[in-house]
Amino acid sequence: MKKSFRFYLILNLTIIIIFAIFILEIAVIFSVKNYFYKDATSKLKSQAELNLGYLYRYIDFSKGIKNVVLDDAFTFFQYNTGHLELMDEEANLLLSTIGLTHTYLNKTEILTGIKESGYYTSIDKFSFSDSKIVSVALPITYQNRMIGISVFQSSLKEADESIFNVLKLVITIGVVVAIIAIIMAVIASDMIVKPIYRLKKYSDELAKGNYNYKYNPQGPLETVKLGESMNYMRDEVLKRDAVKNEFIANVSHELKTPLTSIKGWAYTLKEDSSDDELLKDGLNIIEQESDRLAQMVNDLLDFSRLLNKKVKLEKKTIDMVQFLQALEMQFKPRAIAENKNFYIKSNVKSLKYLNDPDKLRQVFINLLDNAFKFTSEDGTIKIDLKDMGENFVVSVIDDGDGIPEKDREHVFEKFYRGDTKKSHTGIGLSIVHQIVKLSGGDIKLVSEVGKGTSFIITLPKVFDEEKCDEE
């Protein structure tokens, strides 16, 4: 069974807390133990040096260490309350105040310690004692020559009891701290997890299509940013839904107009087909409206294929100068009929280019159609071609109405239509944008209300269609 994020968060925090407290307590216990043992060793060493001073004062070591043991054993017992061992210069036991027959200490270590440091200390557990024993060995010298070794020993029972008491206190404090830390971890995890649960609930509502609720970002910065991103996504979905619904309404209207015209003329001709002139006019209108319907359907199909990346460019060599001149010839009659100036300007006489001429023509027909629609009588529309080396730039420029600032950033969005009644389905410029991208190029808009509009297309002379398609 899968556990929740909150469970794993609390579990991981608990493990980290317990591990940290465990390491800290181990360090504290070792520090306390070292402190008590060093303190006991230091005190015993001081006591041993003091006792050895008394022995030097009351015992004559000139007669040799073995004779001292025989003659002055009582003195050793008199001036030592702890355990004292007296050894010869080779660390062999001569006397033990508790009656030991041999030393439990390592002779080699004693001799090495005295030789290197002037004394020897150790903490050991011996069979003759229930507790650990601290030992301090000091040399007995006569006329600057070591004649024996005195070993002073003391039980660490009191030190161990103190260490045990500190250990209990440290463990108690550790448990209390761990409990408090775990409670804080639970509270902290709730502060993190609750916003995530709220985000999940919000995403579930969005998945169901309920966009009425808007998330109020709270909690850590990351969840706040995520909440803001989800709100932005919600707003974009609503915006695109609104645009899509408007597009459907517009397309329905655009389709309804020619269908109404076709149906009206079909009914008229059905009722009265005797008038040849009327029949001719009616059939012409039906043909025009049918072409208009076919064009709209083709635009929709092209747009769908472009969005789904199902369009492949049928590349052919194009002379851009001749290509644009053909467009000039195509739109010249319209320019004359609408009393508008239309011309081509180029800084080269010929520019060879490999691309799909039909798709490229679709781009410029869309742009020129818009330019003519939004340019007033006596206005000017021009196409400007410039060779820029590896790239070339084609600009469609008019001095017409211009595009309002609020619409400029949306003109290439699918289904977007401005407020003007001259806009149609809202996919023409989207098709232009998709084809230019597929050709590895870029299109920019420069416009000012009342002064005109420029669509500036930059195209590479050589491009990889597959890479452009991936981008």
Coordinates of C-alpha atoms in Angstrom, one line a residue:
M1 CA 0.0 0.0 0.0
K2 CA 1.4 3.4 -1.0
K3 CA 2.0 5.8 1.8
S4 CA 1.3 9.5 1.7
F5 CA 3.9 12.3 1.2
R6 CA 3.2 13.4 4.8
F7 CA 4.0 10.0 6.1
Y8 CA 7.3 9.8 4.3
L9 CA 8.2 13.4 5.3
I10 CA 7.5 12.7 9.0
L11 CA 9.3 9.4 8.8
N12 CA 12.4 10.9 7.2
L13 CA 12.4 13.8 9.6
T14 CA 12.0 11.5 12.6
I15 CA 14.9 9.3 11.4
I16 CA 17.1 12.3 10.9
I17 CA 16.2 13.7 14.3
I18 CA 16.8 10.4 16.2
F19 CA 20.0 9.8 14.3
A20 CA 21.3 13.3 15.1
I21 CA 20.4 13.0 18.8
F22 CA 21.9 9.5 19.0
I23 CA 25.2 10.8 17.5
L24 CA 25.1 13.8 19.8
E25 CA 24.5 11.7 22.9
I26 CA 27.3 9.3 22.0
A27 CA 29.7 12.3 21.6
V28 CA 28.5 13.7 25.0
I29 CA 28.8 10.4 26.8
F30 CA 32.4 9.8 25.5
S31 CA 33.3 13.4 26.4
V32 CA 31.9 13.0 29.9
K33 CA 33.6 9.6 30.3
N34 CA 37.0 11.1 29.2
Y35 CA 36.5 14.0 31.5
F36 CA 35.9 11.9 34.6
Y37 CA 38.6 9.4 33.8
K38 CA 41.2 12.1 33.0
D39 CA 40.2 13.9 36.2
A40 CA 40.6 10.7 38.3
T41 CA 44.0 10.0 36.6
S42 CA 45.2 13.5 37.2
K43 CA 44.1 13.5 40.9
L44 CA 45.8 10.1 41.4
K45 CA 49.0 11.3 39.8
S46 CA 49.1 14.3 42.1
Q47 CA 48.4 12.1 45.1
A48 CA 51.1 9.6 43.9
E49 CA 53.7 12.3 43.6
L50 CA 52.8 13.6 47.0
N51 CA 53.0 10.2 48.6
L52 CA 56.3 9.4 46.9
G53 CA 57.7 12.6 48.4
Y54 CA 56.8 11.3 51.9
L55 CA 58.5 8.1 51.1
Y56 CA 61.7 9.9 50.0
R57 CA 61.6 11.8 53.3
Y58 CA 61.2 8.8 55.7
I59 CA 62.8 5.9 53.8
D60 CA 66.5 5.4 53.1
F61 CA 66.7 4.1 49.5
S62 CA 70.5 3.9 49.5
K63 CA 70.4 0.3 50.8
G64 CA 68.6 -0.9 47.7
I65 CA 64.9 -1.4 46.9
K66 CA 64.7 -5.0 48.0
N67 CA 66.2 -4.2 51.4
V68 CA 63.7 -1.2 51.7
V69 CA 60.8 -3.6 51.2
L70 CA 62.2 -5.9 53.9
D71 CA 63.0 -3.2 56.4
D72 CA 60.4 -0.5 55.8
A73 CA 57.2 -2.3 54.6
F74 CA 55.2 -0.8 57.5
T75 CA 56.1 2.7 56.2
F76 CA 54.5 1.9 52.8
F77 CA 51.3 0.9 54.5
Q78 CA 51.3 3.9 56.8
Y79 CA 51.5 6.5 54.1
N80 CA 49.2 4.9 51.5
T81 CA 45.4 4.5 51.9
G82 CA 45.0 3.1 48.4
H83 CA 46.6 0.2 46.7
L84 CA 50.4 0.5 46.3
E85 CA 52.7 -1.8 44.4
L86 CA 56.4 -1.6 44.7
M87 CA 58.5 -3.0 41.9
D88 CA 62.2 -3.3 41.1
E89 CA 63.8 -1.5 38.1
E90 CA 62.6 -4.2 35.8
A91 CA 59.0 -3.9 36.9
N92 CA 59.0 -7.1 38.9
L93 CA 56.5 -6.9 41.9
L94 CA 58.2 -6.8 45.3
L95 CA 55.3 -5.5 47.5
S96 CA 51.6 -5.1 47.2
T97 CA 49.5 -3.5 49.9
I98 CA 46.6 -5.8 49.1
G99 CA 48.7 -8.9 49.0
L100 CA 49.0 -9.6 45.3
T101 CA 51.8 -12.0 44.3
H102 CA 52.2 -10.5 40.8
T103 CA 51.2 -7.4 39.0
Y104 CA 48.4 -7.3 36.5
L105 CA 49.9 -4.5 34.6
N106 CA 52.0 -4.8 31.4
K107 CA 55.7 -4.5 32.4
T108 CA 56.8 -3.5 29.0
E109 CA 54.3 -0.7 28.8
I110 CA 55.3 0.5 32.3
L111 CA 59.0 0.7 31.4
T112 CA 58.3 2.3 28.0
G113 CA 56.0 4.9 29.5
I114 CA 58.4 5.9 32.3
K115 CA 61.3 6.1 29.8
E116 CA 59.4 8.3 27.4
S117 CA 57.3 10.4 29.7
G118 CA 58.7 10.0 33.2
Y119 CA 55.5 8.3 34.3
Y120 CA 53.0 5.7 33.2
T121 CA 49.1 5.7 33.5
S122 CA 46.5 3.2 32.6
I123 CA 42.8 2.3 33.1
D124 CA 42.1 -1.4 33.2
K125 CA 39.5 -3.9 34.5
F126 CA 41.2 -6.5 36.8
S127 CA 39.8 -9.7 38.2
F128 CA 40.6 -8.6 41.8
S129 CA 38.2 -5.6 41.5
D130 CA 34.5 -5.2 40.7
S131 CA 35.2 -1.8 39.1
K132 CA 37.8 -0.4 36.7
I133 CA 41.2 0.6 38.2
V134 CA 43.3 3.6 37.4
S135 CA 47.0 3.1 37.8
V136 CA 49.9 5.6 38.0
A137 CA 53.5 4.4 37.9
L138 CA 56.3 6.7 39.0
P139 CA 60.1 5.9 39.1
I140 CA 62.0 5.7 42.4
T141 CA 65.4 7.2 41.8
Y142 CA 68.6 7.3 43.9
Q143 CA 71.5 9.4 42.7
N144 CA 69.9 10.0 39.4
R145 CA 69.4 6.3 38.7
M146 CA 66.1 4.4 38.7
I147 CA 66.2 1.8 41.4
G148 CA 62.5 0.9 41.5
I149 CA 59.0 1.7 40.5
S150 CA 56.0 2.7 42.7
V151 CA 52.6 2.0 41.3
F152 CA 49.6 3.8 42.9
Q153 CA 46.1 2.4 42.0
S154 CA 42.6 3.6 42.8
S155 CA 39.1 2.4 42.0
L156 CA 37.0 4.3 39.4
K157 CA 33.8 3.2 41.1
E158 CA 32.8 6.7 42.0
A159 CA 33.7 8.0 38.6
D160 CA 31.7 5.3 36.9
E161 CA 28.7 6.1 39.1
S162 CA 29.0 9.8 38.2
I163 CA 29.2 8.8 34.5
F164 CA 26.2 6.6 34.8
N165 CA 24.2 9.4 36.4
V166 CA 25.2 11.8 33.6
L167 CA 24.3 9.1 31.1
K168 CA 20.8 8.8 32.5
L169 CA 20.4 12.6 32.5
V170 CA 21.6 12.8 28.9
I171 CA 19.3 10.0 27.7
T172 CA 16.3 11.6 29.5
I173 CA 17.1 14.9 27.9
G174 CA 17.6 13.2 24.5
V175 CA 14.3 11.5 24.7
V176 CA 12.5 14.7 25.7
V177 CA 14.3 16.7 22.9
A178 CA 13.4 13.9 20.4
I179 CA 9.7 13.9 21.4
I180 CA 9.6 17.8 21.1
A181 CA 11.5 17.6 17.8
I182 CA 9.2 15.0 16.3
I183 CA 6.1 17.0 17.4
M184 CA 7.7 20.0 15.7
A185 CA 8.5 17.9 12.6
V186 CA 4.8 16.8 12.4
I187 CA 3.7 20.5 12.7
A188 CA 6.3 21.5 10.0
S189 CA 5.2 18.7 7.7
D190 CA 1.6 19.8 8.0
M191 CA 2.6 23.3 7.1
I192 CA 4.2 21.9 3.9
V193 CA 1.7 19.2 3.1
K194 CA -1.5 21.1 3.7
P195 CA -0.9 23.5 0.8
I196 CA 0.0 20.5 -1.4
Y197 CA -3.3 18.8 -0.4
R198 CA -5.1 22.1 -1.2
L199 CA -3.3 22.2 -4.6
K200 CA -4.3 18.6 -5.3
K201 CA -7.9 19.4 -4.5
Y202 CA -7.7 22.4 -6.8
S203 CA -6.1 20.4 -9.6
D204 CA -8.9 17.8 -9.2
E205 CA -11.5 20.5 -9.6
L206 CA -9.7 21.8 -12.7
A207 CA -9.5 18.3 -14.1
K208 CA -13.3 18.0 -13.7
G209 CA -13.7 21.2 -15.7
N210 CA -14.7 23.3 -12.7
Y211 CA -13.0 26.7 -13.2
N212 CA -15.2 28.7 -10.9
Y213 CA -12.8 28.2 -7.9
K214 CA -9.5 30.2 -7.9
Y215 CA -6.7 29.0 -5.6
N216 CA -5.4 31.4 -2.9
P217 CA -1.6 30.7 -2.8
Q218 CA -0.4 30.0 0.8
G219 CA 2.4 28.2 2.5
P220 CA 6.1 27.8 1.5
L221 CA 7.4 29.8 -1.5
E222 CA 7.5 26.7 -3.7
T223 CA 3.8 25.9 -3.2
V224 CA 2.9 29.6 -3.6
K225 CA 4.7 29.6 -7.0
L226 CA 3.0 26.4 -8.0
G227 CA -0.4 27.7 -7.0
E228 CA 0.2 30.9 -9.0
S229 CA 1.2 28.8 -12.0
M230 CA -2.0 26.7 -11.7
N231 CA -4.0 29.9 -11.5
Y232 CA -2.3 31.2 -14.6
M233 CA -3.1 27.8 -16.3
R234 CA -6.7 28.2 -15.2
D235 CA -6.9 31.7 -16.6
E236 CA -5.3 30.6 -19.9
V237 CA -7.7 27.7 -20.2
L238 CA -10.7 30.0 -19.6
K239 CA -9.3 32.6 -22.0
R240 CA -8.7 29.9 -24.7
D241 CA -12.2 28.4 -24.1
A242 CA -13.7 31.9 -24.6
V243 CA -11.6 32.4 -27.8
K244 CA -12.6 28.9 -29.0
N245 CA -16.3 29.5 -28.3
E246 CA -16.1 32.9 -30.1
F247 CA -14.3 31.1 -33.0
I248 CA -17.1 28.5 -33.2
A249 CA -19.7 31.3 -33.2
N250 CA -17.7 33.2 -35.9
V251 CA -17.2 30.2 -38.1
S252 CA -20.9 29.3 -37.8
H253 CA -21.8 32.8 -38.8
E254 CA -19.2 32.8 -41.7
L255 CA -20.6 29.5 -42.9
K256 CA -24.2 30.5 -42.4
T257 CA -23.9 33.6 -44.6
P258 CA -22.9 31.9 -47.9
L259 CA -25.2 28.9 -47.1
T260 CA -28.1 31.3 -46.7
S261 CA -27.2 33.0 -50.0
I262 CA -26.9 29.7 -51.8
K263 CA -30.2 28.5 -50.3
G264 CA -32.0 31.7 -51.2
W265 CA -30.9 31.7 -54.8
A266 CA -31.6 27.9 -55.1
Y267 CA -35.2 28.6 -53.9
T268 CA -35.5 31.6 -56.3
L269 CA -34.3 29.6 -59.3
K270 CA -36.5 26.7 -58.4
E271 CA -39.5 29.0 -58.3
D272 CA -38.6 30.9 -61.5
S273 CA -36.0 29.5 -63.9
S274 CA -37.5 31.1 -67.0
D275 CA -35.4 34.3 -66.8
D276 CA -32.0 33.5 -68.3
E277 CA -30.4 36.7 -66.9
L278 CA -31.7 35.9 -63.4
L279 CA -30.5 32.3 -63.8
K280 CA -27.0 33.4 -64.8
D281 CA -26.7 35.8 -61.9
G282 CA -28.0 33.2 -59.4
L283 CA -25.6 30.6 -60.6
N284 CA -22.7 33.1 -60.4
I285 CA -23.5 33.9 -56.8
I286 CA -23.9 30.3 -55.9
E287 CA -20.5 29.5 -57.5
Q288 CA -18.9 32.4 -55.6
E289 CA -20.4 31.5 -52.3
S290 CA -19.4 27.8 -52.8
D291 CA -15.8 28.9 -53.5
R292 CA -15.9 31.0 -50.4
L293 CA -17.2 28.0 -48.4
A294 CA -14.5 25.8 -49.9
Q295 CA -11.8 28.3 -49.0
M296 CA -13.0 28.5 -45.4
V297 CA -13.0 24.7 -45.1
N298 CA -9.6 24.5 -46.7
D299 CA -8.2 27.1 -44.2
L300 CA -9.6 25.1 -41.3
L301 CA -8.1 21.8 -42.7
D302 CA -4.7 23.5 -43.3
F303 CA -4.7 25.0 -39.8
S304 CA -5.6 21.6 -38.3
R305 CA -2.8 19.9 -40.2
L306 CA -0.3 22.6 -39.3
L307 CA -1.1 22.3 -35.6
N308 CA -0.8 18.5 -35.7
K309 CA 2.5 18.8 -37.6
K310 CA 1.1 16.8 -40.5
V311 CA 2.1 19.2 -43.2
K312 CA 5.2 18.5 -45.3
L313 CA 6.6 21.2 -47.5
E314 CA 6.8 20.3 -51.2
K315 CA 10.0 22.2 -51.9
K316 CA 10.8 23.7 -55.3
T317 CA 13.2 26.3 -56.4
I318 CA 11.5 29.7 -56.2
D319 CA 12.8 33.0 -57.6
M320 CA 11.4 35.3 -54.9
V321 CA 11.5 38.4 -57.2
Q322 CA 9.3 36.7 -59.8
F323 CA 7.2 35.1 -57.1
L324 CA 6.3 38.5 -55.6
Q325 CA 5.8 40.0 -59.1
A326 CA 3.2 37.3 -59.7
L327 CA 1.5 38.3 -56.5
E328 CA 1.6 41.9 -57.7
M329 CA -0.2 40.9 -60.9
Q330 CA -2.8 38.9 -58.9
F331 CA -3.7 41.8 -56.6
K332 CA -3.3 44.7 -59.1
P333 CA -6.9 44.5 -60.3
R334 CA -8.1 44.6 -56.7
A335 CA -5.9 47.6 -56.0
I336 CA -7.3 49.4 -59.0
A337 CA -10.9 48.5 -58.1
E338 CA -10.5 49.7 -54.5
N339 CA -8.4 52.8 -55.6
K340 CA -5.3 51.8 -53.6
N341 CA -1.6 51.9 -54.4
F342 CA 0.1 48.6 -54.5
Y343 CA 3.7 47.9 -55.6
I344 CA 6.8 45.7 -55.0
K345 CA 10.2 47.0 -53.9
S346 CA 13.4 44.8 -54.0
N347 CA 17.1 45.4 -53.5
V348 CA 18.0 42.4 -55.8
K349 CA 17.0 41.4 -59.3
S350 CA 16.9 37.7 -58.5
L351 CA 16.8 35.6 -55.3
K352 CA 16.7 31.8 -55.5
Y353 CA 15.0 30.1 -52.7
L354 CA 13.9 26.5 -52.0
N355 CA 10.5 26.1 -50.4
D356 CA 6.9 25.1 -51.0
P357 CA 5.5 27.8 -53.4
D358 CA 1.8 27.0 -52.6
K359 CA 2.4 27.4 -48.8
L360 CA 4.5 30.5 -49.3
R361 CA 1.7 32.0 -51.6
Q362 CA -0.8 31.2 -48.8
V363 CA 1.3 33.3 -46.4
F364 CA 1.4 36.4 -48.6
I365 CA -2.2 36.1 -49.8
N366 CA -3.3 36.1 -46.2
L367 CA -1.1 39.1 -45.3
L368 CA -2.1 41.1 -48.5
D369 CA -5.8 40.3 -48.0
N370 CA -5.5 41.8 -44.5
A371 CA -3.6 44.8 -45.7
F372 CA -6.2 45.5 -48.4
K373 CA -9.0 45.1 -45.9
F374 CA -7.6 47.6 -43.3
T375 CA -6.3 50.2 -45.8
S376 CA -8.5 53.0 -46.7
E377 CA -9.1 54.4 -50.2
D378 CA -6.0 56.1 -51.7
G379 CA -3.9 54.2 -49.2
T380 CA -0.7 52.3 -50.0
I381 CA 0.3 48.7 -49.7
K382 CA 3.8 47.5 -50.6
I383 CA 6.0 44.4 -50.4
D384 CA 9.6 45.1 -49.6
L385 CA 12.2 42.3 -50.4
K386 CA 15.8 42.6 -49.0
D387 CA 18.7 40.2 -49.4
M388 CA 20.5 39.9 -46.0
G389 CA 23.2 37.3 -46.9
E390 CA 22.2 34.0 -45.3
N391 CA 18.7 35.2 -44.8
F392 CA 16.3 37.5 -46.6
V393 CA 13.5 39.7 -45.3
V394 CA 10.1 40.2 -46.9
S395 CA 7.9 43.0 -45.4
V396 CA 4.2 43.5 -46.1
I397 CA 3.6 47.2 -45.3
D398 CA 0.4 49.3 -45.3
D399 CA -0.6 52.7 -44.1
G400 CA -4.0 51.6 -43.0
D401 CA -5.9 51.5 -39.7
G402 CA -3.2 49.9 -37.6
I403 CA -3.7 47.3 -34.8
P404 CA -4.6 48.4 -31.3
E405 CA -1.9 47.7 -28.7
K406 CA -4.1 45.3 -26.7
D407 CA -4.5 43.1 -29.8
R408 CA -0.9 43.1 -31.1
E409 CA 0.5 40.3 -28.8
H410 CA -2.5 38.1 -29.7
V411 CA -2.6 38.4 -33.5
F412 CA -0.8 35.1 -34.1
E413 CA -2.9 33.2 -31.5
K414 CA -5.3 30.6 -32.9
F415 CA -9.0 31.7 -33.0
Y416 CA -8.1 35.2 -31.9
R417 CA -10.1 38.0 -33.5
G418 CA -9.8 41.7 -32.8
D419 CA -12.8 44.0 -32.1
T420 CA -13.1 45.1 -35.7
K421 CA -15.9 43.7 -37.8
K422 CA -13.5 43.1 -40.7
S423 CA -11.9 40.1 -38.9
H424 CA -13.2 36.7 -39.9
T425 CA -12.4 33.3 -38.4
G426 CA -9.3 34.3 -36.6
I427 CA -7.0 31.6 -38.1
G428 CA -5.5 33.4 -41.1
L429 CA -2.5 34.9 -39.2
S430 CA -2.1 31.7 -37.2
I431 CA -1.7 29.8 -40.4
V432 CA 0.8 32.4 -41.6
H433 CA 2.8 32.1 -38.3
Q434 CA 2.8 28.2 -38.5
I435 CA 4.0 28.1 -42.1
V436 CA 6.8 30.7 -41.4
K437 CA 7.9 28.6 -38.4
L438 CA 7.8 25.4 -40.5
S439 CA 10.1 27.3 -43.0
G440 CA 12.6 28.0 -40.3
G441 CA 11.8 31.7 -40.3
D442 CA 10.4 34.4 -38.0
I443 CA 7.6 36.9 -38.3
K444 CA 7.3 40.2 -36.4
L445 CA 4.5 42.7 -36.2
V446 CA 5.1 46.5 -36.1
S447 CA 2.0 48.6 -35.9
E448 CA 0.6 52.0 -34.8
V449 CA -3.0 52.9 -34.8
G450 CA -3.9 55.3 -37.5
K451 CA -0.4 55.0 -39.2
G452 CA -0.4 51.4 -40.5
T453 CA 1.0 48.0 -40.0
S454 CA 4.1 46.0 -41.1
F455 CA 4.5 42.3 -41.0
I456 CA 8.2 41.5 -41.3
I457 CA 9.2 38.0 -42.3
T458 CA 12.8 36.8 -42.0
L459 CA 13.5 33.5 -43.8
P460 CA 16.7 31.5 -44.1
K461 CA 17.8 30.7 -47.6
V462 CA 18.6 27.1 -46.4
F463 CA 16.7 25.4 -43.6
D464 CA 16.1 21.9 -42.2
E465 CA 12.4 21.3 -42.2
E466 CA 12.5 18.5 -39.6
K467 CA 14.4 20.6 -37.1
C468 CA 11.9 23.5 -37.7
D469 CA 9.0 21.1 -37.2
E470 CA 10.5 19.9 -33.8
E471 CA 10.9 23.5 -32.6

